[in-house]
Short mmCIF file of C-alpha atoms in Angstrom, two decimals:
data_model
loop_
_atom_site.label_atom_id
_atom_site.label_comp_id
_atom_site.label_asym_id
_atom_site.label_seq_id
_atom_site.Cartn_x
_atom_site.Cartn_y
_atom_site.Cartn_z
CA MET A 1 0.65 157.57 132.86
CA HIS A 2 3.30 158.91 135.21
CA PRO A 3 2.43 162.43 136.47
CA PHE A 4 5.91 163.61 135.54
CA PRO A 5 6.59 162.68 131.89
CA LEU A 6 10.34 163.19 132.23
CA GLU A 7 10.39 160.47 134.92
CA PRO A 8 9.02 157.25 133.38
CA ASP A 9 8.15 154.46 135.82
CA ARG A 10 9.92 151.11 135.94
CA ALA A 11 7.65 149.44 133.40
CA ALA A 12 8.01 152.32 130.96
CA MET A 13 11.78 152.43 131.41
CA THR A 14 12.02 148.70 130.79
CA GLU A 15 9.91 148.92 127.63
CA MET A 16 11.89 151.89 126.33
CA GLY A 17 15.14 150.07 127.00
CA ARG A 18 13.96 146.94 125.21
CA LEU A 19 12.90 148.90 122.16
CA VAL A 20 16.31 150.53 121.91
CA LEU A 21 18.26 147.36 122.72
CA ASP A 22 16.39 145.30 120.13
CA ARG A 23 17.17 147.82 117.40
CA VAL A 24 20.82 148.17 118.39
CA VAL A 25 21.37 144.41 118.56
CA ASP A 26 19.64 143.93 115.20
CA ARG A 27 21.74 146.64 113.55
CA THR A 28 24.95 145.31 115.06
CA ASP A 29 24.16 141.71 114.14
CA HIS A 30 23.65 142.69 110.48
CA LEU A 31 26.64 145.01 110.09
CA ALA A 32 28.44 142.68 107.70
CA ALA A 33 25.53 142.81 105.26
CA ARG A 34 24.97 146.55 105.46
CA PRO A 35 26.32 148.84 102.69
CA ALA A 36 29.60 150.51 103.59
CA SER A 37 28.28 153.90 102.48
CA SER A 38 24.89 155.57 102.17
CA PRO A 39 22.72 154.05 99.41
CA LEU A 40 20.70 157.26 99.06
CA SER A 41 20.88 159.43 95.97
CA PRO A 42 22.18 162.99 96.49
CA ARG A 43 18.64 164.31 96.13
CA ALA A 44 17.18 161.85 98.64
CA GLU A 45 20.01 162.58 101.04
CA ALA A 46 19.43 166.33 100.79
CA GLU A 47 15.71 165.86 101.44
CA LEU A 48 16.40 163.69 104.47
CA VAL A 49 18.89 166.19 105.88
CA GLU A 50 16.35 168.98 105.45
CA SER A 51 13.70 166.95 107.28
CA PHE A 52 15.95 166.61 110.32
CA LEU A 53 16.40 170.37 110.60
CA ALA A 54 12.83 170.71 111.90
CA PRO A 55 12.41 171.91 115.52
CA PRO A 56 10.98 169.60 118.22
CA PRO A 57 7.20 169.44 118.75
CA ALA A 58 5.33 170.90 121.70
CA ARG A 59 3.95 167.47 122.59
CA GLY A 60 5.77 164.17 122.67
CA SER A 61 6.00 161.51 119.96
CA ASP A 62 5.96 157.72 119.83
CA LEU A 63 9.34 156.12 120.64
CA LYS A 64 9.06 153.44 117.94
CA ALA A 65 8.49 156.10 115.31
CA LEU A 66 11.39 158.16 116.62
CA LEU A 67 13.71 155.15 116.56
CA ALA A 68 12.68 154.51 112.97
CA ARG A 69 13.67 158.09 112.21
CA LEU A 70 17.01 157.54 113.92
CA ASP A 71 17.56 154.49 111.73
CA GLU A 72 16.97 156.66 108.67
CA ALA A 73 19.56 159.14 109.90
CA ALA A 74 22.10 156.45 110.82
CA ASP A 75 21.71 154.82 107.39
CA CYS A 76 22.50 158.12 105.67
CA ALA A 77 26.19 157.84 106.53
CA LEU A 78 29.41 155.96 106.09
CA GLU A 79 28.99 152.69 107.96
CA THR A 80 31.89 153.43 110.30
CA ALA A 81 30.90 150.56 112.60
CA GLY A 82 31.10 147.95 109.85
CA PRO A 83 33.87 145.72 108.47
CA GLY A 84 34.00 147.51 105.11
CA HIS A 85 35.03 150.88 106.51
CA MET A 86 38.68 151.27 105.50
CA ALA A 87 38.65 154.93 104.53
CA TYR A 88 39.75 156.54 107.76
CA ILE A 89 41.43 155.54 110.99
CA PRO A 90 38.80 155.97 113.75
CA GLY A 91 37.66 152.61 115.00
CA SER A 92 34.38 150.79 114.96
CA GLY A 93 32.92 151.06 118.46
CA LEU A 94 32.75 148.07 120.79
CA TYR A 95 29.31 146.85 121.76
CA SER A 96 30.54 146.38 125.33
CA ALA A 97 31.67 150.02 125.39
CA ALA A 98 28.21 151.11 124.27
CA LEU A 99 26.69 149.18 127.16
CA ALA A 100 29.19 150.81 129.51
CA GLU A 101 28.17 154.22 128.21
CA PHE A 102 24.48 153.45 128.73
CA TYR A 103 25.18 152.61 132.36
CA ASN A 104 27.44 155.64 132.70
CA ARG A 105 24.95 158.10 131.21
CA ALA A 106 22.07 156.70 133.23
CA THR A 107 23.93 156.98 136.54
CA ASN A 108 25.25 160.37 135.34
CA ARG A 109 28.14 160.93 137.73
CA TYR A 110 30.18 164.11 137.53
CA GLY A 111 33.79 163.61 136.46
CA GLY A 112 35.64 166.90 136.90
CA LEU A 113 36.42 166.64 140.62
CA ALA A 114 37.47 163.31 142.10
CA SER A 115 35.84 163.93 145.48
CA VAL A 116 32.36 164.00 143.91
CA ALA A 117 32.61 160.35 142.77
CA PRO A 118 35.90 159.08 144.23
CA ALA A 119 35.59 155.41 143.31
CA LEU A 120 34.62 156.15 139.71
CA ALA A 121 37.42 158.73 139.54
CA ALA A 122 39.81 156.00 140.71
CA LEU A 123 38.40 153.67 138.04
CA GLU A 124 39.17 156.30 135.41
CA GLU A 125 42.61 156.93 136.90
CA SER A 126 43.41 153.22 136.62
CA VAL A 127 42.74 153.38 132.88
CA ILE A 128 44.95 156.45 132.51
CA ARG A 129 47.81 154.92 134.50
CA TRP A 130 47.59 151.76 132.42
CA MET A 131 47.89 153.83 129.25
CA ALA A 132 50.72 155.97 130.61
CA ARG A 133 52.82 153.29 132.25
CA GLU A 134 52.03 149.98 130.60
CA VAL A 135 51.19 151.12 127.07
CA CYS A 136 53.62 154.05 126.78
CA GLY A 137 56.28 152.98 129.29
CA LEU A 138 56.33 156.26 131.19
CA PRO A 139 57.65 156.25 134.78
CA GLU A 140 55.98 156.62 138.17
CA GLY A 141 54.65 160.14 138.49
CA SER A 142 53.23 160.03 134.99
CA GLY A 143 49.52 160.41 134.40
CA GLY A 144 47.07 162.34 132.30
CA LEU A 145 43.43 162.64 131.43
CA LEU A 146 40.82 161.28 129.08
CA THR A 147 39.57 163.74 126.48
CA SER A 148 37.00 163.97 123.71
CA GLY A 149 39.67 162.97 121.20
CA GLY A 150 43.19 163.50 119.94
CA SER A 151 42.63 167.14 119.04
CA MET A 152 41.87 168.13 122.64
CA ALA A 153 44.70 165.92 123.91
CA THR A 154 47.20 167.61 121.60
CA PHE A 155 45.87 171.04 122.58
CA SER A 156 46.37 170.35 126.29
CA ALA A 157 49.85 168.95 125.59
CA THR A 158 50.73 172.12 123.68
CA VAL A 159 49.45 174.31 126.52
CA ALA A 160 51.51 172.29 129.02
CA ALA A 161 54.64 172.57 126.86
CA ARG A 162 54.09 176.31 126.40
CA HIS A 163 53.65 176.89 130.13
CA ASP A 164 56.63 174.72 131.04
CA ARG A 165 59.10 176.11 128.51
CA LEU A 166 57.91 179.66 127.76
CA GLY A 167 56.13 180.76 130.92
CA GLU A 168 53.95 183.84 130.52
CA ASP A 169 55.96 185.34 127.65
CA LEU A 170 55.03 183.62 124.39
CA ALA A 171 57.14 185.85 122.16
CA GLY A 172 59.23 183.84 119.73
CA GLY A 173 57.79 180.49 120.79
CA THR A 174 58.34 178.02 117.95
CA VAL A 175 56.93 174.55 117.23
CA TYR A 176 58.37 171.85 114.94
CA THR A 177 56.45 169.13 113.11
CA THR A 178 56.13 167.74 109.55
CA ALA A 179 53.84 168.03 106.55
CA PHE A 180 52.38 164.63 107.48
CA ALA A 181 51.46 165.63 111.03
CA HIS A 182 47.74 165.71 111.76
CA HIS A 183 46.32 169.17 111.15
CA SER A 184 45.27 169.33 114.81
CA VAL A 185 48.94 169.89 115.73
CA ALA A 186 49.18 173.24 113.95
CA LYS A 187 45.66 174.11 115.09
CA ALA A 188 46.57 173.43 118.72
CA ALA A 189 49.63 175.64 118.43
CA ARG A 190 47.60 178.52 117.00
CA LEU A 191 44.92 178.14 119.69
CA ALA A 192 47.69 178.17 122.29
CA GLY A 193 48.81 181.57 121.04
CA ILE A 194 51.72 180.58 118.81
CA ARG A 195 52.10 182.59 115.62
CA ALA A 196 51.41 180.60 112.46
CA ALA A 197 54.76 181.79 111.09
CA HIS A 198 56.46 180.05 114.01
CA ILE A 199 54.97 176.62 113.30
CA ARG A 200 57.80 174.98 111.37
CA THR A 201 57.39 172.16 108.85
CA VAL A 202 60.44 169.94 109.13
CA PRO A 203 61.43 168.19 105.86
CA HIS A 204 60.81 164.47 105.66
CA THR A 205 63.06 161.71 104.38
CA PRO A 206 62.26 159.75 101.19
CA ASP A 207 60.44 157.18 103.33
CA LEU A 208 58.13 159.94 104.66
CA ARG A 209 59.60 160.26 108.16
CA MET A 210 60.70 163.42 109.95
CA ASP A 211 64.38 164.10 109.20
CA PRO A 212 66.17 164.48 112.57
CA ASP A 213 69.14 166.29 111.03
CA ALA A 214 66.85 168.81 109.33
CA ALA A 215 64.94 169.32 112.58
CA ALA A 216 68.18 169.93 114.47
CA ALA A 217 69.36 172.45 111.89
CA MET A 218 66.05 174.33 111.98
CA ILE A 219 66.00 174.50 115.78
CA ARG A 220 69.55 175.82 115.92
CA ALA A 221 68.92 178.36 113.16
CA ASP A 222 65.77 179.63 114.85
CA ARG A 223 67.50 179.93 118.21
CA ASP A 224 70.37 181.83 116.57
CA ALA A 225 67.77 184.16 115.02
CA GLY A 226 66.37 185.00 118.45
CA LEU A 227 63.37 182.66 118.44
CA ARG A 228 62.51 180.28 121.28
CA PRO A 229 62.08 176.66 120.17
CA PHE A 230 59.95 174.89 122.78
CA LEU A 231 58.00 171.98 121.24
CA LEU A 232 58.93 169.13 118.90
CA VAL A 233 55.98 167.00 117.73
CA ALA A 234 56.65 163.58 116.22
CA THR A 235 54.03 161.19 114.89
CA ALA A 236 53.64 157.49 115.66
CA GLY A 237 51.44 156.53 112.73
CA THR A 238 50.71 159.42 110.39
CA THR A 239 47.15 159.90 109.23
CA ASP A 240 48.10 159.82 105.55
CA THR A 241 50.36 156.79 105.41
CA GLY A 242 50.63 155.25 108.89
CA THR A 243 54.35 156.03 108.98
CA VAL A 244 56.24 156.19 112.28
CA ASP A 245 58.78 158.97 112.76
CA PRO A 246 62.26 158.06 114.14
CA LEU A 247 61.19 158.54 117.74
CA PRO A 248 64.43 157.62 119.60
CA GLN A 249 66.51 160.02 117.50
CA LEU A 250 63.96 162.79 117.90
CA ALA A 251 63.76 162.19 121.64
CA GLY A 252 67.53 162.60 121.84
CA LEU A 253 67.34 165.80 119.81
CA ALA A 254 64.66 167.18 122.13
CA ARG A 255 66.81 166.47 125.18
CA ARG A 256 69.87 168.11 123.66
CA GLU A 257 67.94 171.19 122.60
CA ASP A 258 65.83 171.34 125.78
CA VAL A 259 62.48 171.33 123.99
CA TRP A 260 59.33 169.50 125.02
CA PHE A 261 58.96 166.21 123.10
CA HIS A 262 55.39 165.26 122.21
CA ILE A 263 54.37 162.13 120.31
CA ASP A 264 51.08 162.14 118.44
CA ALA A 265 50.25 158.45 118.77
CA ALA A 266 46.51 158.85 118.29
CA TYR A 267 46.64 156.13 115.65
CA GLY A 268 49.69 154.06 116.44
CA GLY A 269 50.04 154.11 120.21
CA PHE A 270 48.04 151.04 121.14
CA PHE A 271 49.95 148.89 118.65
CA ARG A 272 52.62 148.90 121.37
CA LEU A 273 50.49 146.19 122.98
CA THR A 274 51.76 143.83 120.25
CA ALA A 275 55.28 142.46 119.90
CA ARG A 276 55.71 143.93 116.41
CA GLY A 277 54.27 147.24 117.46
CA SER A 278 56.54 147.57 120.47
CA GLU A 279 59.56 146.98 118.21
CA ARG A 280 58.44 149.61 115.70
CA LEU A 281 57.32 152.13 118.31
CA THR A 282 60.34 152.54 120.56
CA GLY A 283 61.01 155.95 122.06
CA PHE A 284 57.72 156.50 123.89
CA GLU A 285 59.59 156.10 127.15
CA GLU A 286 61.45 159.36 126.44
CA ALA A 287 58.40 161.46 125.62
CA ASP A 288 57.19 164.38 127.70
CA SER A 289 53.64 163.77 126.48
CA VAL A 290 51.73 161.39 124.23
CA THR A 291 48.37 161.71 122.48
CA LEU A 292 46.38 158.47 122.33
CA ASP A 293 42.99 157.80 120.77
CA PRO A 294 41.17 154.83 122.28
CA HIS A 295 38.43 155.52 119.73
CA LYS A 296 40.89 154.45 117.05
CA THR A 297 42.98 151.40 117.85
CA LEU A 298 41.30 150.46 121.12
CA PHE A 299 37.98 150.35 119.19
CA MET A 300 36.12 152.60 121.64
CA PRO A 301 33.19 154.85 120.68
CA PHE A 302 33.88 158.24 119.15
CA GLY A 303 34.66 160.84 121.79
CA THR A 304 37.31 158.80 123.62
CA GLY A 305 40.78 160.35 123.53
CA ALA A 306 43.66 160.50 126.01
CA LEU A 307 46.68 162.57 126.91
CA VAL A 308 49.43 161.04 129.04
CA VAL A 309 52.39 163.03 130.35
CA ARG A 310 55.70 162.21 131.99
CA ASP A 311 55.23 164.81 134.73
CA LEU A 312 51.65 165.21 135.89
CA ALA A 313 52.62 168.32 137.84
CA ALA A 314 53.50 170.11 134.60
CA LEU A 315 50.05 169.38 133.18
CA HIS A 316 48.39 170.54 136.39
CA ALA A 317 50.42 173.75 136.52
CA ALA A 318 49.31 174.69 133.01
CA HIS A 319 45.59 174.07 133.62
CA ASP A 320 45.07 174.81 137.31
CA GLY A 321 42.17 177.03 138.23
CA THR A 322 39.50 177.36 140.87
CA GLY A 323 36.51 179.38 141.98
CA SER A 324 34.93 180.25 145.30
CA TYR A 325 31.96 178.01 144.48
CA LEU A 326 34.34 175.02 144.73
CA GLN A 327 35.53 175.79 148.26
CA ASP A 328 33.56 172.87 149.74
CA MET A 329 35.32 170.32 147.54
CA GLU A 330 38.25 168.42 148.99
CA ALA A 331 41.00 166.62 147.11
CA ALA A 332 40.49 162.86 146.78
CA GLY A 333 43.89 161.68 147.95
CA SER A 334 45.92 159.91 145.26
CA VAL A 335 43.40 160.54 142.49
CA PRO A 336 43.85 163.90 140.70
CA ASP A 337 41.01 166.18 139.67
CA SER A 338 40.72 165.87 135.90
CA GLY A 339 39.11 169.31 135.80
CA GLN A 340 42.51 170.71 136.84
CA LEU A 341 44.38 168.88 134.08
CA GLY A 342 42.56 170.17 130.99
CA PRO A 343 40.21 172.90 129.76
CA GLU A 344 36.99 171.13 130.79
CA LEU A 345 35.59 171.31 134.30
CA THR A 346 32.26 169.60 133.62
CA HIS A 347 32.40 166.25 131.88
CA GLU A 348 31.23 162.68 132.33
CA ILE A 349 33.31 159.86 133.81
CA ARG A 350 34.96 158.97 130.51
CA GLY A 351 36.85 156.01 131.91
CA VAL A 352 33.82 153.73 132.21
CA ARG A 353 33.58 153.12 128.47
CA ALA A 354 37.20 151.89 128.46
CA TRP A 355 37.34 150.22 131.88
CA LEU A 356 34.43 147.84 131.32
CA PRO A 357 35.63 146.44 127.94
CA LEU A 358 39.23 146.12 129.17
CA HIS A 359 38.10 144.17 132.23
CA LEU A 360 35.36 142.22 130.44
CA HIS A 361 37.46 141.04 127.49
CA GLY A 362 40.97 141.32 128.95
CA VAL A 363 43.95 143.09 127.40
CA ASP A 364 44.96 139.99 125.42
CA ALA A 365 41.79 140.26 123.32
CA PHE A 366 42.82 143.75 122.21
CA ARG A 367 46.39 142.63 121.60
CA GLU A 368 45.18 139.80 119.37
CA ALA A 369 42.84 142.10 117.44
CA LEU A 370 45.66 144.57 116.78
CA ASP A 371 47.98 141.77 115.68
CA GLU A 372 45.28 140.69 113.23
CA LYS A 373 45.18 144.22 111.76
CA LEU A 374 48.95 144.16 111.23
CA ASP A 375 48.66 140.78 109.50
CA LEU A 376 45.84 141.98 107.26
CA ALA A 377 47.72 145.12 106.26
CA GLU A 378 50.77 143.05 105.33
CA HIS A 379 48.51 140.83 103.21
CA VAL A 380 47.01 143.86 101.45
CA HIS A 381 50.48 145.25 100.77
CA ASP A 382 51.84 141.98 99.40
CA THR A 383 48.80 141.37 97.19
CA LEU A 384 48.64 144.87 95.70
CA SER A 385 52.41 144.88 95.15
CA GLY A 386 51.86 142.01 92.74
CA VAL A 387 49.34 143.92 90.58
CA PRO A 388 51.26 145.30 87.56
CA GLU A 389 48.93 148.27 87.07
CA LEU A 390 49.56 149.54 90.62
CA GLU A 391 52.49 150.93 92.53
CA VAL A 392 52.71 150.54 96.31
CA PRO A 393 55.21 153.15 97.55
CA GLN A 394 56.05 151.63 100.93
CA ARG A 395 55.56 148.68 103.24
CA PRO A 396 53.20 149.59 106.08
CA ASP A 397 54.64 150.40 109.49
CA LEU A 398 51.23 149.76 111.01
CA SER A 399 47.88 148.98 109.36
CA THR A 400 47.57 151.59 106.59
CA VAL A 401 48.53 150.65 103.02
CA ILE A 402 48.89 153.25 100.27
CA PHE A 403 48.75 152.56 96.54
CA ARG A 404 48.04 154.30 93.22
CA VAL A 405 47.88 153.65 89.50
CA ARG A 406 51.32 153.21 87.98
CA PRO A 407 52.19 155.86 85.36
CA ALA A 408 53.24 154.76 81.88
CA ASP A 409 56.59 156.53 82.20
CA ALA A 410 58.51 158.92 84.48
CA GLY A 411 57.25 162.13 82.85
CA PRO A 412 54.87 164.65 84.47
CA ALA A 413 52.16 164.09 81.84
CA ALA A 414 52.10 160.37 82.60
CA ALA A 415 51.87 161.14 86.33
CA GLU A 416 48.84 163.38 85.73
CA LEU A 417 47.13 160.68 83.69
CA ALA A 418 47.87 158.12 86.40
CA ASP A 419 46.46 160.43 89.07
CA GLU A 420 43.25 160.85 87.10
CA ALA A 421 43.05 157.07 86.70
CA SER A 422 43.51 156.71 90.47
CA ARG A 423 40.60 159.10 91.05
CA ARG A 424 38.37 157.02 88.79
CA LEU A 425 39.59 153.86 90.48
CA LEU A 426 38.54 155.16 93.91
CA GLU A 427 35.08 156.04 92.59
CA ARG A 428 34.62 152.58 91.11
CA ILE A 429 35.85 150.80 94.25
CA ASN A 430 33.59 152.78 96.54
CA GLY A 431 30.69 152.37 94.12
CA HIS A 432 30.39 148.73 95.18
CA ARG A 433 29.45 149.91 98.69
CA ARG A 434 31.09 146.81 100.15
CA ILE A 435 34.18 148.75 101.17
CA VAL A 436 35.03 152.43 101.43
CA LEU A 437 38.56 153.68 100.80
CA SER A 438 39.88 157.26 100.80
CA SER A 439 42.65 159.25 99.18
CA THR A 440 45.50 161.57 100.10
CA VAL A 441 48.45 163.21 98.38
CA VAL A 442 51.91 161.72 98.83
CA ASP A 443 54.85 163.50 97.21
CA GLY A 444 52.47 165.33 94.91
CA ARG A 445 50.70 162.19 93.69
CA TYR A 446 47.05 161.24 94.19
CA THR A 447 47.22 158.17 96.39
CA LEU A 448 44.62 155.73 97.73
CA ARG A 449 44.57 154.44 101.31
CA VAL A 450 43.43 151.17 102.85
CA CYS A 451 43.11 151.65 106.62
CA VAL A 452 42.65 148.33 108.41
CA VAL A 453 41.47 149.41 111.85
CA SER A 454 37.99 148.07 112.60
CA HIS A 455 37.83 145.18 115.06
CA ARG A 456 35.12 143.78 112.76
CA THR A 457 37.37 143.70 109.66
CA HIS A 458 38.68 140.19 109.12
CA HIS A 459 40.25 138.14 106.34
CA ASP A 460 36.97 137.56 104.51
CA ARG A 461 36.31 141.28 103.97
CA ILE A 462 39.95 141.95 103.07
CA THR A 463 39.77 139.18 100.45
CA GLU A 464 36.64 140.76 99.02
CA ALA A 465 38.29 144.20 99.04
CA LEU A 466 41.32 142.93 97.16
CA LYS A 467 39.10 141.27 94.54
CA ILE A 468 37.25 144.55 94.01
CA ILE A 469 40.46 146.59 93.75
CA THR A 470 42.22 144.24 91.35
CA ALA A 471 39.13 143.87 89.16
CA GLU A 472 38.44 147.59 88.97
CA VAL A 473 42.01 148.64 88.22
CA ARG A 474 41.74 146.55 85.05
CA ASN A 475 38.41 148.17 84.14
CA ILE A 476 39.72 151.73 83.96
CA PRO A 477 41.43 153.08 80.84
CA ALA A 478 45.18 152.60 80.83
CA ALA A 479 47.17 155.41 82.42
#
């Protein structure tokens, strides 16, 4: 036994690694056969949760037994890594990214200051520049940082916009978005010191997009009332419906009104890698900042977000800070310090988990996977549109399809009955545990969502999903 138990020797490390790797490979290899949601009863789930609240022991335990416990915990969950997960947008987690993270966590390099690990900082910077310039079309001088997710990216964008347009006086600062914006947009504004009453909800058009004329009227009215409009947030792929706001028109409005233009593209941004996506997602080139989520449509592990900005200096000015304990650190030339671009000083090198898969598989592999998701969503839309009992309100912009039970007539009572039937339909669909869907509310109606995002979701699982949906809609009482 090694005299220092926290430092296992080579043989022990190898054995520990093999135990973990064997389990991970086995789980990953059998994902298609695994249930899409937890098979435990509510009582069994509650008992398992309670068992995991116990504190750690004074003396160590056997690794095999602990891994078995981890399997129990992982099974008590939505199978977000599997092909049947179509309830929400976050992606499925590449195996190659997991390997990258193992290497990254074992080497454990510090990521806040580029001079501490300059080559790895450059590696991360290459990923950011690719996202900013090749994915989003921003010019030289653009840049950004990797974050824990879209929420932190949107928060830092809001702070940068506030600093750039309002300075130190936040009085009257006003933000504009829509009812379909992710809730992190309003949350970021509040955390940045903006009054909740000054977070405006711009009306949407009948096809669920931000209305540019309504936004313009609201901005002008607020400015006339003495407020200070400073941030317009559009969405490229709303969480509820996958809809893309009219980005070019909103970019023009932002320029005319001299407000910061942010695009929340956490879901939709990487579809710009495809020909269809680039056609549907024009206007990124005019943005001041863009939120991206590689852990959605780049299939990275959870905890991988990104913020890219047109002017890196504006992001730096809003987040700059130092301390005397950093006086020995020198700047690393052309690579910025990520700790000066966001709230976090201490963090890992987040770029490794994206850099390795992008270089290992090549960008074309991601482009082809995203094209497949667009194809599958179109197939879901076309199939469900042909089911008489269902209504499909819109053709998908990206890879989310919404549908609901069709009411018997146009009256409110029929709509309520149809909504209740849609609730029962969702329960019956998810009860198969082969797929998991989710719901939202669109124009006051209970609406189901099929989110085709996982890189492991292919035509076979979509065919199975459509069979389940069409069979179950005929098994519920008529609306």
